CSV table of C-alpha atoms in Angstrom, one decimal:
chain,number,residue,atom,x,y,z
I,444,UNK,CA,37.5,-8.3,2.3
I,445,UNK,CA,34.9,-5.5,2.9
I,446,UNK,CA,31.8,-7.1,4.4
I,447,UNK,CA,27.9,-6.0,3.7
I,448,UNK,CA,26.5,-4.3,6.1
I,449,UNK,CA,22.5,-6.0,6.3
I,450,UNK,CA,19.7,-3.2,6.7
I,451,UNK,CA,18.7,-2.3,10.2
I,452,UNK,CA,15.1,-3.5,10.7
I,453,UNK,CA,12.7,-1.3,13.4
I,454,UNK,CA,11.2,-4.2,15.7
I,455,UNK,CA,8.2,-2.7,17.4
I,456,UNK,CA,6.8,-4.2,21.2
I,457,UNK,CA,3.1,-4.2,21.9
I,458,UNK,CA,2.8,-0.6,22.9
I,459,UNK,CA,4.3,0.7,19.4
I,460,UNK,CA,2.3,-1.9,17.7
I,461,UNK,CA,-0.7,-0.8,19.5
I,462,UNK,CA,0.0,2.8,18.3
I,463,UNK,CA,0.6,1.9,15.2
I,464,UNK,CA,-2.9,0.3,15.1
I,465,UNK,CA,-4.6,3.7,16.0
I,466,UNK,CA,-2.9,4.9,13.1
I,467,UNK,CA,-4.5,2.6,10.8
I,468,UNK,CA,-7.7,2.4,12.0
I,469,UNK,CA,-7.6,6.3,11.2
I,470,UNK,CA,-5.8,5.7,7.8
I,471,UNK,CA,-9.0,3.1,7.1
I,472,UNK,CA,-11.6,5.0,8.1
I,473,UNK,CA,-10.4,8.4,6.1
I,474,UNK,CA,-10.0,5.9,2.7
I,475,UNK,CA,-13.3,4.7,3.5
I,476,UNK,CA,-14.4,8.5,3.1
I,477,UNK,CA,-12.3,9.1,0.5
I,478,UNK,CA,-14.0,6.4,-1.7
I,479,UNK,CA,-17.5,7.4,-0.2
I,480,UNK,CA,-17.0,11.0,-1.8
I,481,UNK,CA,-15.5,9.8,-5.3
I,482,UNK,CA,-18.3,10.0,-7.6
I,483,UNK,CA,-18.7,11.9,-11.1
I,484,UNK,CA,-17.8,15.3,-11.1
I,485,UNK,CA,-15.6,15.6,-7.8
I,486,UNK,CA,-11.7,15.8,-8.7
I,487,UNK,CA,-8.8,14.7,-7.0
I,488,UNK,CA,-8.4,17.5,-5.6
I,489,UNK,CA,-11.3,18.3,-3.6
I,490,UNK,CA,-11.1,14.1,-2.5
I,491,UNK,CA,-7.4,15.3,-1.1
I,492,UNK,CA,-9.1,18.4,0.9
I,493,UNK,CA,-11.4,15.9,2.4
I,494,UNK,CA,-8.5,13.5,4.0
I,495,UNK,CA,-7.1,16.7,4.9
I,496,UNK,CA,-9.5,17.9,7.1
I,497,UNK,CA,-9.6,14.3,8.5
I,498,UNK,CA,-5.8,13.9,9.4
I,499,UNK,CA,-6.4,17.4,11.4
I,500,UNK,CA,-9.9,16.3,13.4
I,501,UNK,CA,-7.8,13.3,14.5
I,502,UNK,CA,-4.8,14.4,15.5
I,503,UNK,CA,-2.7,12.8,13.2
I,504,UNK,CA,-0.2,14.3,10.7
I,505,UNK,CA,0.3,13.4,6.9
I,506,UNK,CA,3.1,11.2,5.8
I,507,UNK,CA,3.3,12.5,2.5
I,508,UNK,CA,2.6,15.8,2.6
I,509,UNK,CA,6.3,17.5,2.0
I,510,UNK,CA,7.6,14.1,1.3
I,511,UNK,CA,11.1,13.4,-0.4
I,512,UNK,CA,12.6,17.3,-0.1
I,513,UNK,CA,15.7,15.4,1.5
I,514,UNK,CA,15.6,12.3,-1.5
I,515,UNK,CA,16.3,14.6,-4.2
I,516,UNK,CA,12.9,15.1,-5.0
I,517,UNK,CA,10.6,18.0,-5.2
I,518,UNK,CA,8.4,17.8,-1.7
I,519,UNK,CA,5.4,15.8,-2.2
I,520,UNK,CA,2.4,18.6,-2.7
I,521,UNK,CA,-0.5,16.9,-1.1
I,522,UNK,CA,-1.7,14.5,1.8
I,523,UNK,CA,-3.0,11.7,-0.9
I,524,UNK,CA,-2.1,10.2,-4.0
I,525,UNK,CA,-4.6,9.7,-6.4
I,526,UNK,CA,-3.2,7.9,-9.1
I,527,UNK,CA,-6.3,7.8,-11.7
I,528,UNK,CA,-6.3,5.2,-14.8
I,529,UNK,CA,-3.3,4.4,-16.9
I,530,UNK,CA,-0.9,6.1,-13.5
I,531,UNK,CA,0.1,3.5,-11.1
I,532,UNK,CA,1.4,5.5,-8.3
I,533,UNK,CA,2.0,8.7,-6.9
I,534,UNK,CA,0.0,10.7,-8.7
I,535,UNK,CA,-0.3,14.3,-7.6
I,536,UNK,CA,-4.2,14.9,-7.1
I,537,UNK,CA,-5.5,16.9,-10.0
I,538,UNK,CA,-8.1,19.8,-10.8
I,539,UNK,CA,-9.6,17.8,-13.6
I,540,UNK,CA,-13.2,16.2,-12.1
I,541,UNK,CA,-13.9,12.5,-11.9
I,542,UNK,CA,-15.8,10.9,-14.6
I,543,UNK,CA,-18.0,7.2,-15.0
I,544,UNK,CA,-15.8,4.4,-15.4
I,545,UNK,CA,-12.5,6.0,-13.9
I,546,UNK,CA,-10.3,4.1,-12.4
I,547,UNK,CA,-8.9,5.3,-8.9
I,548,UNK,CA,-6.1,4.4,-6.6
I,549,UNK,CA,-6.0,6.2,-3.2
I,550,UNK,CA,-2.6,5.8,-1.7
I,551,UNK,CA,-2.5,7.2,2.1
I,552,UNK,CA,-0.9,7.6,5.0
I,553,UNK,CA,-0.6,9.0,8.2
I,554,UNK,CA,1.6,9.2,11.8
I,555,UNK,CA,-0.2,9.8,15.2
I,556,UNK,CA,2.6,10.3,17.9
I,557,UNK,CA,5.2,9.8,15.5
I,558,UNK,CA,4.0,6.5,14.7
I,559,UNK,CA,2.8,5.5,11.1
I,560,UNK,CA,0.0,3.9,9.1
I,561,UNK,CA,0.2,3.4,5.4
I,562,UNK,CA,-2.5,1.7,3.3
I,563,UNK,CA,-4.1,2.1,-0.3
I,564,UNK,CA,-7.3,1.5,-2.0
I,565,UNK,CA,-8.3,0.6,-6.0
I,566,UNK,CA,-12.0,1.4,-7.2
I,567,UNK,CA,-14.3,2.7,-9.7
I,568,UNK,CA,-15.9,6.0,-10.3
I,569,UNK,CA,-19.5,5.1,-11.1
I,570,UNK,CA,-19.8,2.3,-13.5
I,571,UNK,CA,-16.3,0.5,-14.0
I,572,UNK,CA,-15.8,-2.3,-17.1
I,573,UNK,CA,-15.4,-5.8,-16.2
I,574,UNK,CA,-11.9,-5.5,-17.4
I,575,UNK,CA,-11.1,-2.8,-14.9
I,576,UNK,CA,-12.7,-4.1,-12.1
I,577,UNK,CA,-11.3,-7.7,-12.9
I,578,UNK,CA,-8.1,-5.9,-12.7
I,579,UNK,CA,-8.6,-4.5,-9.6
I,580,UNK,CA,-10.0,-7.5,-8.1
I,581,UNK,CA,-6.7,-9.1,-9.1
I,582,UNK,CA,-4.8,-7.0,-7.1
I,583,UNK,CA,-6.1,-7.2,-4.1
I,584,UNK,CA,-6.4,-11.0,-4.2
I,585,UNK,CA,-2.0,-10.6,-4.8
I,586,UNK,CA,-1.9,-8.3,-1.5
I,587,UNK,CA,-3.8,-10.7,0.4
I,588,UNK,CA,-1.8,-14.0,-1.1
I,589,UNK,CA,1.2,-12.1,0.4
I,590,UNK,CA,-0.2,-11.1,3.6
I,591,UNK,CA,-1.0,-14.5,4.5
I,592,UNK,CA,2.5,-15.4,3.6
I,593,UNK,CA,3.9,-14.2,6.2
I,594,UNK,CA,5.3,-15.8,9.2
I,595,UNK,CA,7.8,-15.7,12.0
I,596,UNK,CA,10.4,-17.7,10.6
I,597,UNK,CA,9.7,-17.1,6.7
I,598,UNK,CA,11.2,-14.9,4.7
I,599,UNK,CA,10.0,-11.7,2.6
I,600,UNK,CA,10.2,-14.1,-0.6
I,601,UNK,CA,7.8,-16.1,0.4
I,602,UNK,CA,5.7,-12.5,0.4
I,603,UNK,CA,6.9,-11.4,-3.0
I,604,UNK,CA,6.6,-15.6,-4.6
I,605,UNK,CA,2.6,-15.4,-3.2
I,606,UNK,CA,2.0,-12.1,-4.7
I,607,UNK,CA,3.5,-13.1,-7.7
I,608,UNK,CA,1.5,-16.4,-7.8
I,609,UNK,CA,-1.4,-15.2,-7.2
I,610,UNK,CA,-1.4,-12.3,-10.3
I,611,UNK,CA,0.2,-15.4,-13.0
I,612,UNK,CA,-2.7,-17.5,-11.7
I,613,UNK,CA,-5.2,-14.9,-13.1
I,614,UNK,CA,-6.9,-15.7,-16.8
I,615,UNK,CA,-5.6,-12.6,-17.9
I,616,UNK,CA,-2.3,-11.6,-18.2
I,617,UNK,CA,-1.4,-9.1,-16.0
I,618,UNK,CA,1.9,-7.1,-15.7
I,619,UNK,CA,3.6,-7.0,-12.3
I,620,UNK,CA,5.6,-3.4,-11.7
I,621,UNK,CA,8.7,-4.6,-10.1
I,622,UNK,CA,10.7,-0.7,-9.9
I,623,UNK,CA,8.2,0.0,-6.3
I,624,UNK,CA,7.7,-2.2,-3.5
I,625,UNK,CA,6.2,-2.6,-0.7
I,626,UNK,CA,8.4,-1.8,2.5
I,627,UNK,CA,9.0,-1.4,5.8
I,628,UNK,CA,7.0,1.0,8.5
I,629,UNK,CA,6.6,2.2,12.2
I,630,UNK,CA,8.6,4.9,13.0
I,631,UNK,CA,9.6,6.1,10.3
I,632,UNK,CA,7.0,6.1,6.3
I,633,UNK,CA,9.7,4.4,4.8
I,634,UNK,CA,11.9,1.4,6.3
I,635,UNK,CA,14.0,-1.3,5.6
I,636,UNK,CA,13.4,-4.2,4.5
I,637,UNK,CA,11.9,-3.8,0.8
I,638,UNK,CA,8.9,-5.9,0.4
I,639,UNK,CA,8.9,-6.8,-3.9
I,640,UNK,CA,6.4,-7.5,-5.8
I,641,UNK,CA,7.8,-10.3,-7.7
I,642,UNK,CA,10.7,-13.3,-5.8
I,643,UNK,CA,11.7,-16.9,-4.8
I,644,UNK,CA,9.9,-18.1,-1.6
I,645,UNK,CA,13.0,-18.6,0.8
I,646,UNK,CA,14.9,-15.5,0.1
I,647,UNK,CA,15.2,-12.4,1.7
I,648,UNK,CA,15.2,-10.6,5.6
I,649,UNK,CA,14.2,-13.5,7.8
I,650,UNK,CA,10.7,-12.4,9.6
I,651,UNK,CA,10.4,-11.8,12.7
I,652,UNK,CA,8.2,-10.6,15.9
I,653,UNK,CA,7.4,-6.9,16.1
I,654,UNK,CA,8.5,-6.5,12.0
I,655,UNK,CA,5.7,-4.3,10.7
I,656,UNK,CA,5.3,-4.5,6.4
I,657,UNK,CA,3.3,-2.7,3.9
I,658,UNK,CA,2.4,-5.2,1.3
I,659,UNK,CA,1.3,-3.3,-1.7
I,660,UNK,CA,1.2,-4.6,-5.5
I,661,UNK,CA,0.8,-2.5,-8.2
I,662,UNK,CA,-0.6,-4.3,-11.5
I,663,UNK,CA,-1.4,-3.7,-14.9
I,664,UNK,CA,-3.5,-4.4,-17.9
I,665,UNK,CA,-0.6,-4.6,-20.2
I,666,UNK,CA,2.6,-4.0,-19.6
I,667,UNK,CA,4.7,-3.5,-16.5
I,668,UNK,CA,7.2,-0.8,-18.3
I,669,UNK,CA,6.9,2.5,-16.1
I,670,UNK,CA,7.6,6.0,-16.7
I,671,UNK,CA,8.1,9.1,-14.6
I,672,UNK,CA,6.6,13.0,-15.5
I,673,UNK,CA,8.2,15.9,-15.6
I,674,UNK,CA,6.5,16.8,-12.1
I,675,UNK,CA,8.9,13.8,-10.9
I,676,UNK,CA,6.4,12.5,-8.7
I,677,UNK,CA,3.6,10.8,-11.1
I,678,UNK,CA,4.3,7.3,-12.2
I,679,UNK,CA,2.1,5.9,-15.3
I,680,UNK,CA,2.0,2.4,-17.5
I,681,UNK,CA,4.4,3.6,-21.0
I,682,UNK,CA,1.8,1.5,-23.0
I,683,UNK,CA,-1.3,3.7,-21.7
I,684,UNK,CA,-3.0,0.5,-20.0
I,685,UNK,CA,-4.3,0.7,-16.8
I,686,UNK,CA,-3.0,0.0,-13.3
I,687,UNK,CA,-4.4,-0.6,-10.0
I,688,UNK,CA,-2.5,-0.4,-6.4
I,689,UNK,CA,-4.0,-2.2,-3.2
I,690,UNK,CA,-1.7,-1.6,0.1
I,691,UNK,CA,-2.5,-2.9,4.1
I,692,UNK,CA,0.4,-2.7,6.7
I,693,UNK,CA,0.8,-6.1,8.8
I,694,UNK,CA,2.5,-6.7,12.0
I,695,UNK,CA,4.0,-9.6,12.7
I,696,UNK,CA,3.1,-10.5,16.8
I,697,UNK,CA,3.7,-13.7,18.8
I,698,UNK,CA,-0.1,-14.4,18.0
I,699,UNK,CA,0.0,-14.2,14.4
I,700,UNK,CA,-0.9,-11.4,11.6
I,701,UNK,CA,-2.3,-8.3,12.7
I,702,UNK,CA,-3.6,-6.2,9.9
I,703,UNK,CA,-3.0,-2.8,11.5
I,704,UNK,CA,-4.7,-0.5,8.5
I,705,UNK,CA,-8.0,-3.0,7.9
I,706,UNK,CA,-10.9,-2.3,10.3
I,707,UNK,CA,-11.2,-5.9,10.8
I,708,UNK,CA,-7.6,-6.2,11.4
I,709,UNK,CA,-7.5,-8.6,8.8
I,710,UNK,CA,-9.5,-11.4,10.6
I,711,UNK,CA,-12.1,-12.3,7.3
I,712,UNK,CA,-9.6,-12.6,4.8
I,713,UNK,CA,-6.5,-14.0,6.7
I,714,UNK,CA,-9.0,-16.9,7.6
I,715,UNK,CA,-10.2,-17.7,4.7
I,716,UNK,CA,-6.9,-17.8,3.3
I,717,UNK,CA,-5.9,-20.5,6.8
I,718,UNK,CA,-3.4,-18.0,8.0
I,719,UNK,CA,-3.3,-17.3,11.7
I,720,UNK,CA,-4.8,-13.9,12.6
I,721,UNK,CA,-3.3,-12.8,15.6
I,722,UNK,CA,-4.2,-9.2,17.3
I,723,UNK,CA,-2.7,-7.4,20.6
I,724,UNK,CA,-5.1,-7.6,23.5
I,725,UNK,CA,-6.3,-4.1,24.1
Protein backbone atom coordinates (compact mmCIF):
# COMPACT_ATOMS: atom_id res chain seq x y z
CA UNK A 1 0.00 0.00 0.00
CA UNK A 2 1.42 3.34 -1.09
CA UNK A 3 1.62 5.64 1.96
CA UNK A 4 0.93 9.67 2.03
CA UNK A 5 3.70 11.50 2.18
CA UNK A 6 2.58 14.63 5.07
CA UNK A 7 3.85 18.23 3.93
CA UNK A 8 7.17 19.29 5.15
CA UNK A 9 6.60 22.21 7.56
CA UNK A 10 9.68 25.12 7.81
CA UNK A 11 10.16 25.32 11.78
CA UNK A 12 12.00 28.60 12.44
CA UNK A 13 14.45 29.26 15.83
CA UNK A 14 14.61 32.60 17.42
CA UNK A 15 17.12 34.16 15.12
CA UNK A 16 14.81 33.35 11.86
CA UNK A 17 11.84 34.33 13.85
CA UNK A 18 13.57 37.50 14.87
CA UNK A 19 14.27 38.14 11.08
CA UNK A 20 11.19 37.43 10.19
CA UNK A 21 9.91 40.11 12.55
CA UNK A 22 12.05 42.93 10.82
CA UNK A 23 10.18 41.85 7.85
CA UNK A 24 6.93 42.72 9.18
CA UNK A 25 7.53 45.50 11.00
CA UNK A 26 8.55 46.90 7.40
CA UNK A 27 5.53 45.14 5.69
CA UNK A 28 3.35 47.21 8.60
CA UNK A 29 4.77 50.28 8.41
CA UNK A 30 4.66 50.47 4.20
CA UNK A 31 0.59 49.37 4.55
CA UNK A 32 0.34 52.00 7.06
CA UNK A 33 1.54 54.35 4.14
CA UNK A 34 -0.20 52.74 1.68
CA UNK A 35 -3.63 53.43 3.44
CA UNK A 36 -2.23 57.01 4.49
CA UNK A 37 -2.02 57.90 0.64
CA UNK A 38 -5.36 56.24 -0.57
CA UNK A 39 -7.68 59.08 -0.86
CA UNK A 40 -9.96 60.20 -3.87
CA UNK A 41 -8.36 60.67 -6.97
CA UNK A 42 -5.02 58.54 -6.42
CA UNK A 43 -5.17 54.97 -8.28
CA UNK A 44 -3.77 51.79 -7.60
CA UNK A 45 -1.28 52.34 -9.36
CA UNK A 46 0.56 55.28 -8.10
CA UNK A 47 -0.41 53.50 -4.19
CA UNK A 48 1.83 50.43 -5.77
CA UNK A 49 4.75 53.09 -6.79
CA UNK A 50 4.63 54.26 -3.24
CA UNK A 51 5.38 50.64 -1.51
CA UNK A 52 7.86 50.44 -4.19
CA UNK A 53 9.97 52.95 -3.32
CA UNK A 54 9.61 51.69 0.27
CA UNK A 55 10.64 47.95 -0.25
CA UNK A 56 13.92 49.71 -1.90
CA UNK A 57 14.75 52.48 1.03
CA UNK A 58 14.61 49.41 3.34
CA UNK A 59 16.40 46.90 1.89
CA UNK A 60 13.92 44.52 1.39
CA UNK A 61 12.72 42.81 -1.80
CA UNK A 62 9.00 42.24 -3.06
CA UNK A 63 7.43 38.88 -2.69
CA UNK A 64 5.17 39.29 -5.38
CA UNK A 65 6.68 41.11 -7.80
CA UNK A 66 7.32 38.37 -10.73
CA UNK A 67 5.34 35.89 -8.71
CA UNK A 68 4.03 32.51 -10.08
CA UNK A 69 6.25 32.44 -13.60
CA UNK A 70 7.17 28.82 -12.39
CA UNK A 71 3.15 27.95 -11.23
CA UNK A 72 1.91 28.27 -14.58
CA UNK A 73 1.02 31.61 -14.28
CA UNK A 74 1.79 34.80 -15.99
CA UNK A 75 4.51 36.63 -13.42
CA UNK A 76 2.82 38.77 -11.00
CA UNK A 77 3.23 42.60 -12.44
CA UNK A 78 3.46 44.54 -9.38
CA UNK A 79 4.80 44.73 -5.70
CA UNK A 80 0.98 45.05 -4.21
CA UNK A 81 -2.33 43.81 -4.75
CA UNK A 82 -4.94 46.09 -4.65
CA UNK A 83 -8.05 44.29 -4.90
CA UNK A 84 -10.80 47.24 -4.97
CA UNK A 85 -14.69 46.45 -4.39
CA UNK A 86 -16.44 43.53 -5.68
CA UNK A 87 -12.40 41.72 -6.24
CA UNK A 88 -11.35 39.71 -3.42
CA UNK A 89 -7.78 39.07 -4.11
CA UNK A 90 -5.07 39.60 -6.24
CA UNK A 91 -5.95 42.30 -8.05
CA UNK A 92 -3.43 43.77 -10.43
CA UNK A 93 -3.18 47.66 -9.37
CA UNK A 94 -5.08 49.69 -11.88
CA UNK A 95 -4.70 53.20 -13.77
CA UNK A 96 -8.28 53.94 -12.94
CA UNK A 97 -8.21 56.70 -9.77
CA UNK A 98 -9.75 56.00 -6.40
CA UNK A 99 -13.11 57.40 -5.70
CA UNK A 100 -15.42 58.08 -2.13
CA UNK A 101 -16.79 55.12 -0.77
CA UNK A 102 -14.34 52.50 -2.51
CA UNK A 103 -13.56 49.69 -0.93
CA UNK A 104 -9.75 48.70 -0.80
CA UNK A 105 -7.80 45.57 0.10
CA UNK A 106 -3.99 46.04 0.21
CA UNK A 107 -2.38 42.67 0.06
CA UNK A 108 1.62 42.81 0.70
CA UNK A 109 4.61 41.34 1.19
CA UNK A 110 8.07 41.41 1.39
CA UNK A 111 11.57 39.32 2.27
CA UNK A 112 14.67 41.01 3.96
CA UNK A 113 17.57 38.48 3.91
CA UNK A 114 15.65 36.01 2.28
CA UNK A 115 13.23 35.93 5.04
CA UNK A 116 9.49 36.82 4.58
CA UNK A 117 6.61 39.00 5.87
CA UNK A 118 3.17 38.81 4.40
CA UNK A 119 0.17 40.83 5.75
CA UNK A 120 -3.02 42.57 4.29
CA UNK A 121 -5.17 45.44 5.03
CA UNK A 122 -9.26 46.30 4.20
CA UNK A 123 -10.42 50.10 4.32
CA UNK A 124 -12.31 52.85 2.79
CA UNK A 125 -11.55 55.49 0.34
CA UNK A 126 -13.13 58.61 1.89
CA UNK A 127 -16.62 57.93 3.14
CA UNK A 128 -17.38 54.11 3.23
CA UNK A 129 -21.33 52.78 3.86
CA UNK A 130 -22.11 51.08 7.07
CA UNK A 131 -22.58 47.98 5.05
CA UNK A 132 -18.97 48.05 3.76
CA UNK A 133 -17.30 49.03 6.68
CA UNK A 134 -19.54 46.42 8.77
CA UNK A 135 -18.07 44.08 6.26
CA UNK A 136 -14.79 44.96 6.78
CA UNK A 137 -15.00 45.06 10.39
CA UNK A 138 -16.22 41.52 10.13
CA UNK A 139 -13.23 40.41 8.72
CA UNK A 140 -10.85 41.33 10.68
CA UNK A 141 -12.66 40.33 13.93
CA UNK A 142 -12.48 36.36 11.84
CA UNK A 143 -8.51 36.91 11.47
CA UNK A 144 -8.18 37.70 14.96
CA UNK A 145 -10.77 34.83 16.23
CA UNK A 146 -8.16 32.59 14.44
CA UNK A 147 -5.05 34.07 15.58
CA UNK A 148 -5.88 33.65 19.04
CA UNK A 149 -6.68 30.06 18.20
CA UNK A 150 -3.64 29.06 17.95
CA UNK A 151 -1.56 27.07 20.18
CA UNK A 152 1.29 24.54 20.61
CA UNK A 153 -0.49 21.57 20.71
CA UNK A 154 -3.77 22.59 18.62
CA UNK A 155 -4.37 22.06 15.30
CA UNK A 156 -4.93 24.36 12.18
CA UNK A 157 -8.77 23.49 12.56
CA UNK A 158 -9.12 25.01 15.46
CA UNK A 159 -7.75 28.25 13.26
CA UNK A 160 -10.16 27.66 10.33
CA UNK A 161 -13.49 26.57 13.07
CA UNK A 162 -12.65 30.29 14.91
CA UNK A 163 -12.51 32.09 11.73
CA UNK A 164 -15.44 30.50 10.65
CA UNK A 165 -17.35 31.13 13.95
CA UNK A 166 -16.64 34.27 14.22
CA UNK A 167 -18.03 35.43 10.41
CA UNK A 168 -21.59 33.01 11.16
CA UNK A 169 -21.78 34.81 14.45
CA UNK A 170 -22.17 38.22 12.51
CA UNK A 171 -25.98 39.70 11.97
CA UNK A 172 -25.42 39.66 8.45
CA UNK A 173 -24.80 36.86 6.45
CA UNK A 174 -21.59 36.84 5.10
CA UNK A 175 -19.98 34.45 2.55
CA UNK A 176 -16.77 32.75 3.49
CA UNK A 177 -14.35 32.14 0.13
CA UNK A 178 -13.03 28.77 0.82
CA UNK A 179 -10.88 28.30 -2.92
CA UNK A 180 -7.67 30.74 -0.99
CA UNK A 181 -6.24 30.23 2.33
CA UNK A 182 -4.20 31.40 4.41
CA UNK A 183 -0.73 29.46 4.57
CA UNK A 184 2.50 28.92 5.61
CA UNK A 185 5.64 31.48 5.59
CA UNK A 186 9.41 32.11 6.52
CA UNK A 187 11.67 31.14 3.98
CA UNK A 188 9.96 30.82 1.38
CA UNK A 189 6.05 33.34 0.41
CA UNK A 190 4.32 30.30 0.19
CA UNK A 191 4.52 27.11 2.55
CA UNK A 192 3.01 24.28 3.78
CA UNK A 193 0.62 23.85 5.79
CA UNK A 194 -2.64 25.56 4.20
CA UNK A 195 -4.35 27.59 6.72
CA UNK A 196 -8.53 27.53 5.45
CA UNK A 197 -10.88 29.69 6.03
CA UNK A 198 -13.66 27.42 6.88
CA UNK A 199 -12.97 23.62 9.29
CA UNK A 200 -13.58 21.33 12.41
CA UNK A 201 -11.53 22.45 15.45
CA UNK A 202 -9.25 19.21 15.96
CA UNK A 203 -8.18 18.61 12.48
CA UNK A 204 -5.37 19.38 10.55
CA UNK A 205 -1.13 19.86 10.91
CA UNK A 206 -0.63 19.58 14.65
CA UNK A 207 1.01 23.17 15.77
CA UNK A 208 4.02 23.49 16.87
CA UNK A 209 7.06 25.81 18.13
CA UNK A 210 8.87 27.97 15.46
CA UNK A 211 5.52 27.27 12.84
CA UNK A 212 5.04 30.72 11.33
CA UNK A 213 1.16 31.24 9.64
CA UNK A 214 -0.53 33.83 7.72
CA UNK A 215 -4.07 33.91 8.79
CA UNK A 216 -6.00 35.73 6.17
CA UNK A 217 -10.00 35.49 5.50
CA UNK A 218 -11.43 36.81 2.71
CA UNK A 219 -15.32 37.63 3.08
CA UNK A 220 -18.17 38.77 1.21
CA UNK A 221 -21.44 40.60 1.06
CA UNK A 222 -23.16 37.97 -0.82
CA UNK A 223 -21.95 35.10 -2.06
CA UNK A 224 -18.67 33.14 -1.70
CA UNK A 225 -18.69 31.85 -5.61
CA UNK A 226 -15.34 33.24 -7.18
CA UNK A 227 -14.18 33.88 -10.54
CA UNK A 228 -10.87 34.41 -12.32
CA UNK A 229 -10.06 37.27 -15.34
CA UNK A 230 -8.64 36.76 -18.28
CA UNK A 231 -5.34 38.51 -16.87
CA UNK A 232 -5.36 35.11 -14.61
CA UNK A 233 -4.36 36.97 -11.64
CA UNK A 234 -7.53 39.05 -10.49
CA UNK A 235 -10.04 37.17 -8.35
CA UNK A 236 -13.75 38.85 -7.97
CA UNK A 237 -17.25 37.82 -6.07
CA UNK A 238 -19.50 36.26 -9.58
CA UNK A 239 -22.52 37.99 -7.91
CA UNK A 240 -20.76 41.64 -8.02
CA UNK A 241 -20.92 41.92 -4.06
CA UNK A 242 -18.22 43.05 -2.30
CA UNK A 243 -15.29 41.46 -0.46
CA UNK A 244 -12.81 42.43 2.05
CA UNK A 245 -9.30 40.51 2.95
CA UNK A 246 -7.50 41.16 6.43
CA UNK A 247 -4.01 39.03 6.73
CA UNK A 248 -1.21 39.15 9.87
CA UNK A 249 1.60 36.40 9.95
CA UNK A 250 1.90 34.73 13.58
CA UNK A 251 4.67 32.79 14.98
CA UNK A 252 4.13 30.26 17.21
CA UNK A 253 7.27 30.61 20.20
CA UNK A 254 7.69 28.81 23.54
CA UNK A 255 6.11 32.17 25.04
CA UNK A 256 3.09 32.28 23.13
CA UNK A 257 1.78 34.21 19.85
CA UNK A 258 3.93 36.65 18.21
CA UNK A 259 2.28 38.72 15.70
CA UNK A 260 5.29 39.32 13.40
CA UNK A 261 3.46 41.83 10.75
CA UNK A 262 1.43 44.05 13.56
CA UNK A 263 3.44 46.96 15.10
CA UNK A 264 2.17 45.89 18.44
CA UNK A 265 3.08 42.40 17.72
CA UNK A 266 -0.27 41.54 18.38
CA UNK A 267 -0.21 42.33 22.24
CA UNK A 268 -3.90 44.57 22.24
CA UNK A 269 -5.89 42.24 20.52
CA UNK A 270 -4.44 38.82 21.51
CA UNK A 271 -5.32 40.09 25.16
CA UNK A 272 -8.39 40.98 24.83
CA UNK A 273 -9.22 38.02 23.17
CA UNK A 274 -7.24 35.93 26.66
CA UNK A 275 -4.72 34.41 24.40
CA UNK A 276 -1.15 34.38 25.43
CA UNK A 277 1.02 36.95 23.66
CA UNK A 278 4.36 35.79 23.67
CA UNK A 279 7.36 37.82 21.84
CA UNK A 280 11.27 36.92 21.39
CA UNK A 281 13.45 38.94 23.73
CA UNK A 282 15.37 41.39 21.50
Amino acid sequence: MMSRRRPVIELKNDDQLRKMRASGLLVAQILAAVREAARPGVSPIELDRLAAAMIADGGAVSSFLGYGGGYGLPPYPAVTCISVNNVIVHGIPAERPLVDGDLVSVDFGLSIDGWHGDSAITFGVGELSPERAALSEATRNAMWSGIAAARIGGRIGDISAAVERSVRSARTKYGIVGEYTGHGIGSAMHQPPDVPNLGRAGRGEQLVKGMCLAVEPMITLGSPNTAVLDDEWTVVTRDGSVAAHWEHTVALTSRGLWVLTAADGGEAELTARGAKFGPLAD
